[in-house]
Short mmCIF file of C-alpha atoms in Angstrom, two decimals:
data_model
loop_
_atom_site.label_atom_id
_atom_site.label_comp_id
_atom_site.label_asym_id
_atom_site.label_seq_id
_atom_site.Cartn_x
_atom_site.Cartn_y
_atom_site.Cartn_z
CA UNK A 6 19.62 -7.91 0.92
CA UNK A 7 16.88 -5.38 1.46
CA UNK A 8 17.62 -1.80 0.53
CA UNK A 9 14.65 -0.37 2.38
CA UNK A 10 15.22 2.71 4.51
CA UNK A 11 15.77 2.15 8.17
CA UNK A 12 12.70 4.13 9.07
CA UNK A 13 10.48 2.22 6.61
CA UNK A 14 6.86 2.19 7.79
CA UNK A 15 5.98 -1.47 8.06
CA UNK A 16 2.39 -1.93 9.30
CA UNK A 17 -1.08 -2.70 8.01
CA UNK A 18 -4.44 -1.14 7.41
CA UNK A 19 -8.19 -1.25 8.27
CA UNK A 20 -11.18 0.99 7.90
CA UNK A 21 -13.67 2.17 10.52
CA UNK A 22 -16.86 0.63 9.25
CA UNK A 23 -15.28 -2.71 8.44
CA UNK A 24 -13.51 -3.25 11.77
CA UNK A 25 -14.88 -1.12 14.59
CA UNK A 26 -18.48 -2.27 15.08
CA UNK A 27 -20.32 -0.35 17.82
CA UNK A 28 -22.37 1.18 15.07
CA UNK A 29 -24.81 2.93 17.45
CA UNK A 30 -22.65 3.21 20.59
CA UNK A 31 -21.60 6.30 22.49
CA UNK A 32 -23.47 8.78 20.42
CA UNK A 33 -22.39 7.59 16.96
CA UNK A 34 -24.75 8.61 14.12
CA UNK A 35 -25.73 6.53 11.09
CA UNK A 36 -23.58 6.26 8.01
CA UNK A 37 -24.57 4.82 4.64
CA UNK A 38 -22.78 1.66 5.69
CA UNK A 39 -24.94 1.37 8.85
CA UNK A 40 -28.22 1.53 6.94
CA UNK A 41 -27.07 -0.55 3.96
CA UNK A 42 -29.49 -3.41 3.18
CA UNK A 43 -28.11 -4.71 -0.16
CA UNK A 44 -25.93 -7.48 1.25
CA UNK A 45 -25.69 -10.73 -0.68
CA UNK A 46 -27.57 -13.59 0.97
CA UNK A 47 -25.69 -14.93 3.96
CA UNK A 48 -23.23 -11.99 4.24
CA UNK A 49 -23.06 -10.10 7.51
CA UNK A 50 -23.59 -6.38 7.96
CA UNK A 51 -21.11 -3.98 9.64
CA UNK A 52 -22.91 -3.47 12.96
CA UNK A 53 -20.39 -5.42 14.98
CA UNK A 54 -17.65 -6.16 12.36
CA UNK A 55 -14.52 -7.24 14.27
CA UNK A 56 -15.58 -5.41 17.42
CA UNK A 57 -12.40 -3.29 17.32
CA UNK A 58 -14.13 -0.54 19.26
CA UNK A 59 -14.10 -2.80 22.31
CA UNK A 60 -10.82 -4.63 21.53
CA UNK A 61 -8.59 -1.87 20.29
CA UNK A 62 -6.07 -2.11 23.14
CA UNK A 63 -5.72 -5.84 22.54
CA UNK A 64 -5.40 -5.32 18.80
CA UNK A 65 -2.79 -2.62 19.17
CA UNK A 66 -0.77 -4.83 21.53
CA UNK A 67 -0.86 -7.56 18.83
CA UNK A 68 0.28 -5.02 16.24
CA UNK A 69 3.13 -4.01 18.55
CA UNK A 70 4.06 -7.68 19.03
CA UNK A 71 4.37 -7.98 15.22
CA UNK A 72 6.66 -4.92 15.31
CA UNK A 73 4.44 -2.51 13.45
CA UNK A 74 5.99 0.90 12.73
CA UNK A 75 2.69 2.29 11.46
CA UNK A 76 -1.02 1.57 11.43
CA UNK A 77 -3.35 3.01 8.80
CA UNK A 78 -7.02 3.37 9.91
CA UNK A 79 -9.93 5.58 9.06
CA UNK A 80 -12.00 7.83 11.29
CA UNK A 81 -15.77 7.29 11.23
CA UNK A 82 -17.37 10.51 10.19
CA UNK A 83 -20.53 9.90 12.19
CA UNK A 84 -18.67 8.89 15.31
CA UNK A 85 -17.27 12.42 15.33
CA UNK A 86 -20.19 14.29 13.79
CA UNK A 87 -23.40 12.18 14.24
CA UNK A 88 -25.36 14.50 11.95
CA UNK A 89 -22.57 14.95 9.44
CA UNK A 90 -22.12 18.58 10.50
CA UNK A 91 -22.74 20.63 13.62
CA UNK A 92 -22.47 19.25 17.11
CA UNK A 93 -19.30 17.26 17.79
CA UNK A 94 -19.59 13.97 19.68
CA UNK A 95 -16.92 14.14 22.36
CA UNK A 96 -17.08 10.39 23.02
CA UNK A 97 -16.03 9.85 19.39
CA UNK A 98 -13.12 12.26 19.84
CA UNK A 99 -12.17 10.40 23.06
CA UNK A 100 -12.13 7.01 21.30
CA UNK A 101 -9.74 8.12 18.58
CA UNK A 102 -7.57 9.97 21.12
CA UNK A 103 -7.27 6.77 23.08
CA UNK A 104 -6.50 4.71 19.90
CA UNK A 105 -3.81 7.20 18.75
CA UNK A 106 -2.29 7.42 22.25
CA UNK A 107 -2.23 3.61 22.49
CA UNK A 108 -0.41 3.37 19.12
CA UNK A 109 2.11 6.01 20.18
CA UNK A 110 2.76 4.13 23.44
CA UNK A 111 4.22 1.37 21.28
CA UNK A 112 5.95 3.79 18.89
CA UNK A 113 3.49 2.94 16.12
CA UNK A 114 2.81 5.92 13.85
CA UNK A 115 -0.91 6.51 13.21
CA UNK A 116 -1.77 6.97 9.49
CA UNK A 117 -5.29 8.47 9.36
CA UNK A 118 -7.71 8.20 6.44
CA UNK A 119 -10.25 10.96 6.74
CA UNK A 120 -12.93 9.29 4.56
CA UNK A 121 -13.35 5.64 3.73
CA UNK A 122 -16.72 4.98 2.06
CA UNK A 123 -18.87 5.90 5.15
CA UNK A 124 -20.75 9.07 4.28
CA UNK A 125 -23.22 10.20 6.96
CA UNK A 126 -26.74 9.03 6.07
CA UNK A 127 -28.16 12.52 6.68
CA UNK A 128 -25.80 13.95 4.02
CA UNK A 129 -26.54 11.12 1.65
CA UNK A 130 -30.26 11.85 1.94
CA UNK A 131 -29.52 15.43 0.95
CA UNK A 132 -27.80 14.44 -2.28
CA UNK A 133 -24.51 13.13 -0.92
CA UNK A 134 -21.55 14.03 -3.05
CA UNK A 135 -23.80 15.45 -5.78
CA UNK A 136 -24.57 18.32 -3.37
CA UNK A 137 -21.75 20.87 -3.02
CA UNK A 138 -22.76 21.22 0.64
CA UNK A 139 -21.01 17.95 1.20
CA UNK A 140 -17.70 19.70 0.23
CA UNK A 141 -18.18 22.12 3.11
CA UNK A 142 -19.21 19.32 5.43
CA UNK A 143 -16.04 17.43 4.59
CA UNK A 144 -14.00 20.55 5.24
CA UNK A 145 -15.60 20.88 8.70
CA UNK A 146 -14.95 17.22 9.43
CA UNK A 147 -11.33 17.62 8.31
CA UNK A 148 -10.87 20.64 10.47
CA UNK A 149 -12.06 18.80 13.57
CA UNK A 150 -9.66 15.95 12.77
CA UNK A 151 -6.66 18.22 12.35
CA UNK A 152 -7.48 20.28 15.44
CA UNK A 153 -7.89 17.19 17.63
CA UNK A 154 -5.36 14.74 16.26
CA UNK A 155 -2.93 16.79 14.10
CA UNK A 156 -0.48 17.22 17.01
CA UNK A 157 0.18 13.46 17.03
CA UNK A 158 -0.59 12.16 13.56
CA UNK A 159 2.17 12.60 10.96
CA UNK A 160 0.37 11.22 7.93
CA UNK A 161 -3.16 11.89 6.69
CA UNK A 162 -5.00 10.57 3.60
CA UNK A 163 -8.06 12.40 2.33
CA UNK A 164 -10.36 10.00 0.48
CA UNK A 165 -9.71 6.26 0.06
CA UNK A 166 -10.03 4.89 -3.50
CA UNK A 167 -11.91 7.80 -4.98
CA UNK A 168 -11.36 6.22 -8.41
CA UNK A 169 -13.00 3.00 -7.35
CA UNK A 170 -16.05 4.86 -6.17
CA UNK A 171 -16.35 6.40 -9.63
CA UNK A 172 -15.75 3.13 -11.46
CA UNK A 173 -18.21 1.29 -9.20
CA UNK A 174 -21.09 3.82 -8.91
CA UNK A 175 -22.95 1.93 -6.12
CA UNK A 176 -20.02 2.80 -3.80
CA UNK A 177 -20.53 6.50 -4.31
CA UNK A 178 -24.27 6.82 -4.90
CA UNK A 179 -25.74 3.80 -3.16
CA UNK A 180 -27.19 0.76 -4.85
CA UNK A 181 -30.65 2.17 -5.74
CA UNK A 182 -29.44 5.63 -6.84
CA UNK A 183 -26.67 4.05 -8.94
CA UNK A 184 -29.23 2.13 -10.97
CA UNK A 185 -30.56 5.32 -12.55
CA UNK A 186 -27.57 7.60 -12.27
CA UNK A 187 -25.97 9.15 -15.33
CA UNK A 188 -22.26 8.94 -15.79
CA UNK A 189 -22.17 12.73 -15.66
CA UNK A 190 -23.58 12.55 -12.10
CA UNK A 191 -20.87 10.14 -11.02
CA UNK A 192 -18.07 12.37 -12.30
CA UNK A 193 -19.75 15.44 -10.83
CA UNK A 194 -19.49 13.69 -7.48
CA UNK A 195 -15.90 12.96 -8.31
CA UNK A 196 -15.16 16.61 -8.99
CA UNK A 197 -16.72 17.55 -5.63
CA UNK A 198 -14.46 14.98 -3.89
CA UNK A 199 -11.44 16.61 -5.47
CA UNK A 200 -12.53 19.99 -4.19
CA UNK A 201 -13.14 18.56 -0.72
CA UNK A 202 -9.66 17.01 -0.67
CA UNK A 203 -8.07 20.24 -1.86
CA UNK A 204 -9.69 22.07 1.04
CA UNK A 205 -8.33 19.39 3.37
CA UNK A 206 -4.81 19.77 2.03
CA UNK A 207 -4.89 23.48 2.71
CA UNK A 208 -6.36 23.02 6.17
CA UNK A 209 -3.83 20.43 7.16
CA UNK A 210 -0.92 22.59 6.12
CA UNK A 211 -2.40 25.44 8.17
CA UNK A 212 -3.56 23.66 11.30
CA UNK A 213 -1.08 20.79 11.50
CA UNK A 214 2.06 22.11 9.70
CA UNK A 215 4.18 19.19 10.88
CA UNK A 216 1.86 16.63 9.29
CA UNK A 217 1.80 15.40 5.72
CA UNK A 218 -1.28 14.74 3.64
CA UNK A 219 -2.03 13.08 0.32
CA UNK A 220 -4.62 11.28 -1.82
CA UNK A 221 -5.19 7.53 -1.69
CA UNK A 222 -6.41 6.09 -4.98
CA UNK A 223 -6.21 2.47 -6.15
CA UNK A 224 -3.41 2.49 -8.80
CA UNK A 225 -2.29 -0.28 -11.04
CA UNK A 226 -0.24 -0.93 -14.15
CA UNK A 227 -2.35 -1.44 -17.31
CA UNK A 228 -1.25 -3.99 -19.92
CA UNK A 229 -2.36 -4.17 -23.60
CA UNK A 230 -3.70 -7.63 -24.40
CA UNK A 231 -1.51 -7.94 -27.45
CA UNK A 232 1.18 -6.05 -29.45
CA UNK A 233 -1.60 -4.55 -31.63
CA UNK A 234 -1.38 -0.76 -31.70
CA UNK A 235 -5.04 -0.44 -30.92
CA UNK A 236 -4.64 -2.51 -27.75
CA UNK A 237 -1.83 -0.21 -26.66
CA UNK A 238 -4.15 2.73 -27.27
CA UNK A 239 -6.74 0.94 -25.01
CA UNK A 240 -4.14 0.64 -22.28
CA UNK A 241 -3.34 4.35 -22.58
CA UNK A 242 -7.01 5.17 -22.22
CA UNK A 243 -7.70 2.99 -19.14
CA UNK A 244 -4.50 4.26 -17.45
CA UNK A 245 -5.60 7.84 -17.98
CA UNK A 246 -9.18 7.31 -16.81
CA UNK A 247 -8.49 4.88 -13.96
CA UNK A 248 -5.12 6.11 -12.67
CA UNK A 249 -3.75 9.43 -13.90
CA UNK A 250 -7.08 11.32 -13.73
CA UNK A 251 -6.90 10.82 -9.94
CA UNK A 252 -3.27 11.94 -9.50
CA UNK A 253 -2.61 14.47 -12.25
CA UNK A 254 -5.18 16.80 -10.67
CA UNK A 255 -3.84 16.84 -7.05
CA UNK A 256 -0.19 16.81 -8.14
CA UNK A 257 -0.19 19.02 -11.25
CA UNK A 258 -3.44 20.97 -10.71
CA UNK A 259 -4.99 20.02 -14.06
CA UNK A 260 -7.33 17.34 -15.25
CA UNK A 261 -5.84 14.64 -17.44
CA UNK A 262 -6.61 15.52 -21.10
CA UNK A 263 -7.01 11.95 -22.28
CA UNK A 264 -9.48 11.13 -19.54
CA UNK A 265 -11.42 14.34 -20.16
CA UNK A 266 -11.62 13.45 -23.89
CA UNK A 267 -13.18 10.09 -22.98
CA UNK A 268 -15.65 11.72 -20.62
CA UNK A 269 -16.65 14.17 -23.39
CA UNK A 270 -17.23 11.34 -25.86
CA UNK A 271 -19.50 9.48 -23.38
CA UNK A 272 -21.34 12.63 -22.23
CA UNK A 273 -19.91 12.56 -18.71
CA UNK A 274 -18.24 15.99 -18.57
CA UNK A 275 -19.14 17.64 -15.23
CA UNK A 276 -19.73 21.22 -14.24
CA UNK A 277 -16.69 23.23 -13.06
CA UNK A 278 -17.74 26.41 -11.25
CA UNK A 279 -15.73 29.61 -11.17
CA UNK A 280 -12.91 29.34 -8.70
CA UNK A 281 -12.83 25.61 -8.66
CA UNK A 282 -9.66 25.21 -10.67
CA UNK A 283 -7.92 27.91 -8.72
CA UNK A 284 -8.57 25.93 -5.52
CA UNK A 285 -7.53 22.67 -7.18
CA UNK A 286 -4.30 24.05 -8.66
CA UNK A 287 -3.16 25.73 -5.43
CA UNK A 288 -3.70 22.80 -3.05
CA UNK A 289 -0.77 20.37 -3.10
CA UNK A 290 -0.24 16.90 -1.53
CA UNK A 291 2.96 16.00 0.24
CA UNK A 292 3.04 12.37 -0.79
CA UNK A 293 0.91 9.81 -2.61
CA UNK A 294 -0.79 6.97 -0.70
CA UNK A 295 -2.09 4.25 -2.95
CA UNK A 296 -3.74 0.81 -2.88
CA UNK A 297 -2.53 -1.98 -5.10
CA UNK A 298 -4.12 -5.43 -5.51
CA UNK A 299 -3.66 -6.51 -9.13
CA UNK A 300 -3.07 -5.18 -12.65
CA UNK A 301 -5.55 -4.81 -15.51
CA UNK A 302 -5.30 -5.97 -19.05
CA UNK A 303 -7.28 -4.41 -21.92
CA UNK A 304 -8.02 -4.71 -25.59
CA UNK A 305 -9.90 -2.49 -28.01
CA UNK A 306 -13.65 -3.34 -27.89
CA UNK A 307 -15.27 -4.89 -30.91
CA UNK A 308 -18.87 -3.82 -30.12
CA UNK A 309 -20.68 -0.81 -28.66
CA UNK A 310 -21.84 -2.21 -25.30
CA UNK A 311 -20.92 0.01 -22.31
CA UNK A 312 -20.07 -1.80 -19.04
CA UNK A 313 -19.83 0.29 -15.84
CA UNK A 314 -19.63 -1.03 -12.32
CA UNK A 315 -19.27 -4.66 -11.25
CA UNK A 316 -16.13 -5.69 -9.43
CA UNK A 317 -13.59 -2.99 -8.64
CA UNK A 318 -10.73 -4.95 -10.32
CA UNK A 319 -12.23 -6.13 -13.50
CA UNK A 320 -14.96 -5.84 -16.17
CA UNK A 321 -14.99 -2.19 -17.23
CA UNK A 322 -15.64 -1.32 -20.87
CA UNK A 323 -16.11 1.83 -22.87
CA UNK A 324 -16.76 1.37 -26.60
CA UNK A 325 -14.04 2.87 -28.77
CA UNK A 326 -11.63 3.23 -25.83
CA UNK A 327 -10.96 -0.03 -23.86
CA UNK A 328 -12.31 -3.31 -22.62
CA UNK A 329 -10.83 -5.16 -19.62
CA UNK A 330 -10.07 -8.79 -20.22
CA UNK A 331 -8.59 -11.68 -18.32
CA UNK A 332 -4.80 -12.08 -18.28
CA UNK A 333 -4.09 -15.78 -18.78
CA UNK A 334 -0.49 -15.34 -17.63
CA UNK A 335 -1.64 -14.69 -14.06
CA UNK A 336 -3.05 -16.95 -11.36
CA UNK A 337 -6.04 -15.95 -9.31
CA UNK A 338 -7.08 -15.72 -5.65
CA UNK A 339 -9.85 -17.79 -4.26
CA UNK A 340 -12.14 -14.81 -4.91
CA UNK A 341 -11.18 -14.44 -8.52
CA UNK A 342 -8.72 -11.55 -8.46
CA UNK A 343 -5.59 -11.91 -10.57
CA UNK A 344 -2.28 -12.05 -8.71
CA UNK A 345 0.54 -9.99 -10.20
CA UNK A 346 3.58 -9.40 -7.96
CA UNK A 347 5.67 -8.20 -10.86
CA UNK A 348 2.92 -5.71 -11.61
CA UNK A 349 3.48 -4.21 -8.20
CA UNK A 350 6.99 -3.24 -9.28
CA UNK A 351 5.74 -1.91 -12.58
CA UNK A 352 3.15 0.16 -10.82
CA UNK A 353 5.62 1.60 -8.34
CA UNK A 354 8.14 2.57 -11.01
CA UNK A 355 5.52 4.12 -13.33
CA UNK A 356 3.83 6.12 -10.57
CA UNK A 357 7.08 7.43 -9.05
CA UNK A 358 8.53 8.30 -12.44
CA UNK A 359 5.44 10.25 -13.35
CA UNK A 360 5.01 12.21 -10.08
CA UNK A 361 8.34 12.17 -8.23
CA UNK A 362 6.61 12.25 -4.87
CA UNK A 363 7.16 9.82 -1.93
CA UNK A 364 4.85 6.83 -2.15
CA UNK A 365 3.03 5.09 0.74
CA UNK A 366 1.40 1.67 0.13
CA UNK A 367 -1.87 1.62 2.11
CA UNK A 368 -3.54 -1.51 0.77
CA UNK A 369 -2.27 -4.81 -0.76
CA UNK A 370 -3.15 -8.30 0.37
CA UNK A 371 -4.84 -11.61 -0.15
CA UNK A 372 -8.45 -12.37 0.67
CA UNK A 373 -8.92 -16.09 1.40
CA UNK A 374 -11.01 -18.66 3.22
CA UNK A 375 -8.90 -19.09 6.36
CA UNK A 376 -9.55 -22.07 8.65
CA UNK A 377 -9.10 -22.02 12.42
CA UNK A 378 -7.81 -25.38 13.59
CA UNK A 379 -9.08 -26.99 16.84
CA UNK A 380 -5.76 -26.04 18.49
CA UNK A 381 -6.23 -22.35 17.62
CA UNK A 382 -3.95 -22.12 14.59
CA UNK A 383 -4.44 -20.65 11.10
CA UNK A 384 -2.00 -22.11 8.55
CA UNK A 385 -2.11 -19.46 5.83
CA UNK A 386 1.03 -20.30 3.83
CA UNK A 387 -0.78 -19.07 0.68
CA UNK A 388 -0.84 -15.58 2.21
CA UNK A 389 2.87 -15.74 3.15
CA UNK A 390 3.74 -16.80 -0.41
CA UNK A 391 1.56 -13.91 -1.78
CA UNK A 392 3.52 -11.40 0.30
CA UNK A 393 6.93 -12.94 -0.37
CA UNK A 394 6.46 -12.54 -4.11
CA UNK A 395 5.23 -8.97 -3.75
CA UNK A 396 8.08 -8.01 -1.35
CA UNK A 397 10.64 -9.31 -3.82
CA UNK A 398 9.50 -6.88 -6.52
CA UNK A 399 8.77 -4.08 -4.07
CA UNK A 400 12.38 -4.22 -2.83
CA UNK A 401 13.60 -4.26 -6.45
CA UNK A 402 11.62 -1.14 -7.24
CA UNK A 403 13.14 0.61 -4.20
CA UNK A 404 16.62 -0.48 -5.30
CA UNK A 405 15.86 1.04 -8.70
CA UNK A 406 15.17 4.42 -7.09
CA UNK A 407 11.53 4.46 -6.04
CA UNK A 408 10.99 6.52 -2.89
CA UNK A 409 8.59 4.16 -1.08
CA UNK A 410 8.26 5.21 2.60
CA UNK A 411 6.02 2.45 3.88
CA UNK A 412 3.98 -0.71 3.34
CA UNK A 413 0.57 -1.02 5.07
CA UNK A 414 -1.28 -4.00 3.52
CA UNK A 415 -4.90 -4.95 3.89
CA UNK A 416 -5.45 -5.83 6.62
CA UNK A 417 -4.07 -5.80 10.19
CA UNK A 418 -6.85 -8.03 11.54
CA UNK A 419 -9.72 -9.86 9.85
CA UNK A 420 -12.55 -7.51 9.03
CA UNK A 421 -15.79 -7.49 7.14
CA UNK A 422 -15.20 -7.19 3.44
CA UNK A 423 -17.60 -4.88 1.65
CA UNK A 424 -19.19 -7.55 -0.63
CA UNK A 425 -18.02 -10.90 0.75
CA UNK A 426 -18.42 -10.41 4.53
CA UNK A 427 -16.19 -11.98 7.22
CA UNK A 428 -15.53 -15.15 5.27
CA UNK A 429 -13.12 -13.26 2.94
CA UNK A 430 -10.25 -12.88 5.39
CA UNK A 431 -7.21 -10.64 4.89
CA UNK A 432 -5.69 -10.16 8.32
CA UNK A 433 -2.59 -11.37 10.07
CA UNK A 434 -4.84 -11.83 13.06
CA UNK A 435 -7.85 -14.15 12.90
CA UNK A 436 -11.10 -12.84 14.43
CA UNK A 437 -13.23 -15.78 15.52
CA UNK A 438 -16.76 -15.04 14.27
CA UNK A 439 -18.86 -16.11 11.30
CA UNK A 440 -21.39 -14.34 9.14
CA UNK A 441 -24.20 -15.20 11.57
CA UNK A 442 -22.44 -16.10 14.84
CA UNK A 443 -20.51 -13.35 16.65
CA UNK A 444 -19.06 -15.80 19.21
CA UNK A 445 -16.59 -13.77 21.33
CA UNK A 446 -14.60 -12.32 18.41
CA UNK A 447 -11.54 -13.85 20.02
CA UNK A 448 -8.19 -13.06 18.35
CA UNK A 449 -5.74 -15.70 17.12
CA UNK A 450 -2.31 -15.24 15.58
CA UNK A 451 -2.06 -16.73 12.05
CA UNK A 452 1.18 -18.26 10.69
CA UNK A 453 1.51 -15.02 8.64
CA UNK A 454 1.59 -13.10 11.90
CA UNK A 455 4.86 -14.72 12.99
CA UNK A 456 6.32 -14.51 9.44
CA UNK A 457 5.47 -10.86 9.10
CA UNK A 458 7.05 -10.19 12.55
CA UNK A 459 10.32 -11.63 11.26
CA UNK A 460 10.16 -9.57 8.07
CA UNK A 461 9.71 -6.37 10.05
CA UNK A 462 12.52 -7.35 12.52
CA UNK A 463 14.91 -7.70 9.57
CA UNK A 464 13.55 -4.69 7.66
CA UNK A 465 12.73 -6.92 4.70
CA UNK A 466 16.15 -8.65 4.58
CA UNK A 467 14.60 -12.02 5.50
CA UNK A 468 11.34 -12.78 3.76
CA UNK A 469 11.86 -16.61 3.82
CA UNK A 470 9.60 -19.02 5.65
#
């Protein structure tokens, strides 16, 4: 029997650049995702994506049919501010007003991510997050969001997966700039993002006092590869640098000491200007949104080779501190990510014990090669089994006292994955297009659609097939 609260926020997630399309429609400016050219061969860009911009009413109706209580999506910065700052694009405001009102019509709570990897190109050309002007630009963008949508949006997230952008430099600096960037530059960007989020926390509490706001990092339990003391030390190091560095600051107002020690040893300590820490210590989140896909396993490195970047879930290495390795106890997805449902429970308990704030899951899911049958079906039993196992341990964590207020996995509908395109499908709803053929982007309900509908109807009491 599920012990989830009656008002548990069942739903799912997307992001603007991966789902909306309409990249140059109705006054939208260019983001770094719109001008990106470093796609692997045969992988689509984001210019049409799932064409949600033109299908949002149909998509929301399908979410309502599944029984969604919430829907987490991001707002495209350049759809609102085509030049990153300055003149507001009213047609962009109108689109998100329509989307929010459509959700509320079906009693679906909108959960809004302010920034999800789509920095305006004009700001990127001026140094991006390296430039402190971007902090002020983010504050202006946030203000516009709170003023226009804060009367109807109850939950806001500031920056999606800030830690992944630091661990995978191309995501924060662009592919070319990342090739020559110093680690100190990456963590300087990171500091500026913290300052931008802090300003957004304060603005939200002032402009939309009935709303709640929090960070949204990617958090996961870290395992030592053996019972060797040095491997346990490696796990402590990666936990501090990957996880707690991104939550200790917003929750406690201080940088994690272990993480800062690592940054000092690798010459990545960033500049903190007078007044920065006062702002950071006085701005508080109301809850923690987080993404979970898999766990990490580490050992103490045996050589001095540094490994930064690569895939967001594996491969990092800092000599003297940690080296990520494969966990042979876990199976893998078709795209090589380890599957760890028990690790979901471990992550929930560790995070809630450390911070004692309500938690909101905003990404979890299985990317797979889904096949549309001639009769319009998608038999994704593998996705159902993935969720069944995760729900089992999620419910156990709640029964053990974790205050989890919602579950919004990745993703509501098929969208364009950042590196693998449309072929890596996550959604409960199939979008009929390929990497090079847009077709009509027709929507089809997968088997997981009907299963998830039943789960929501029973509030997690029935997760069987």
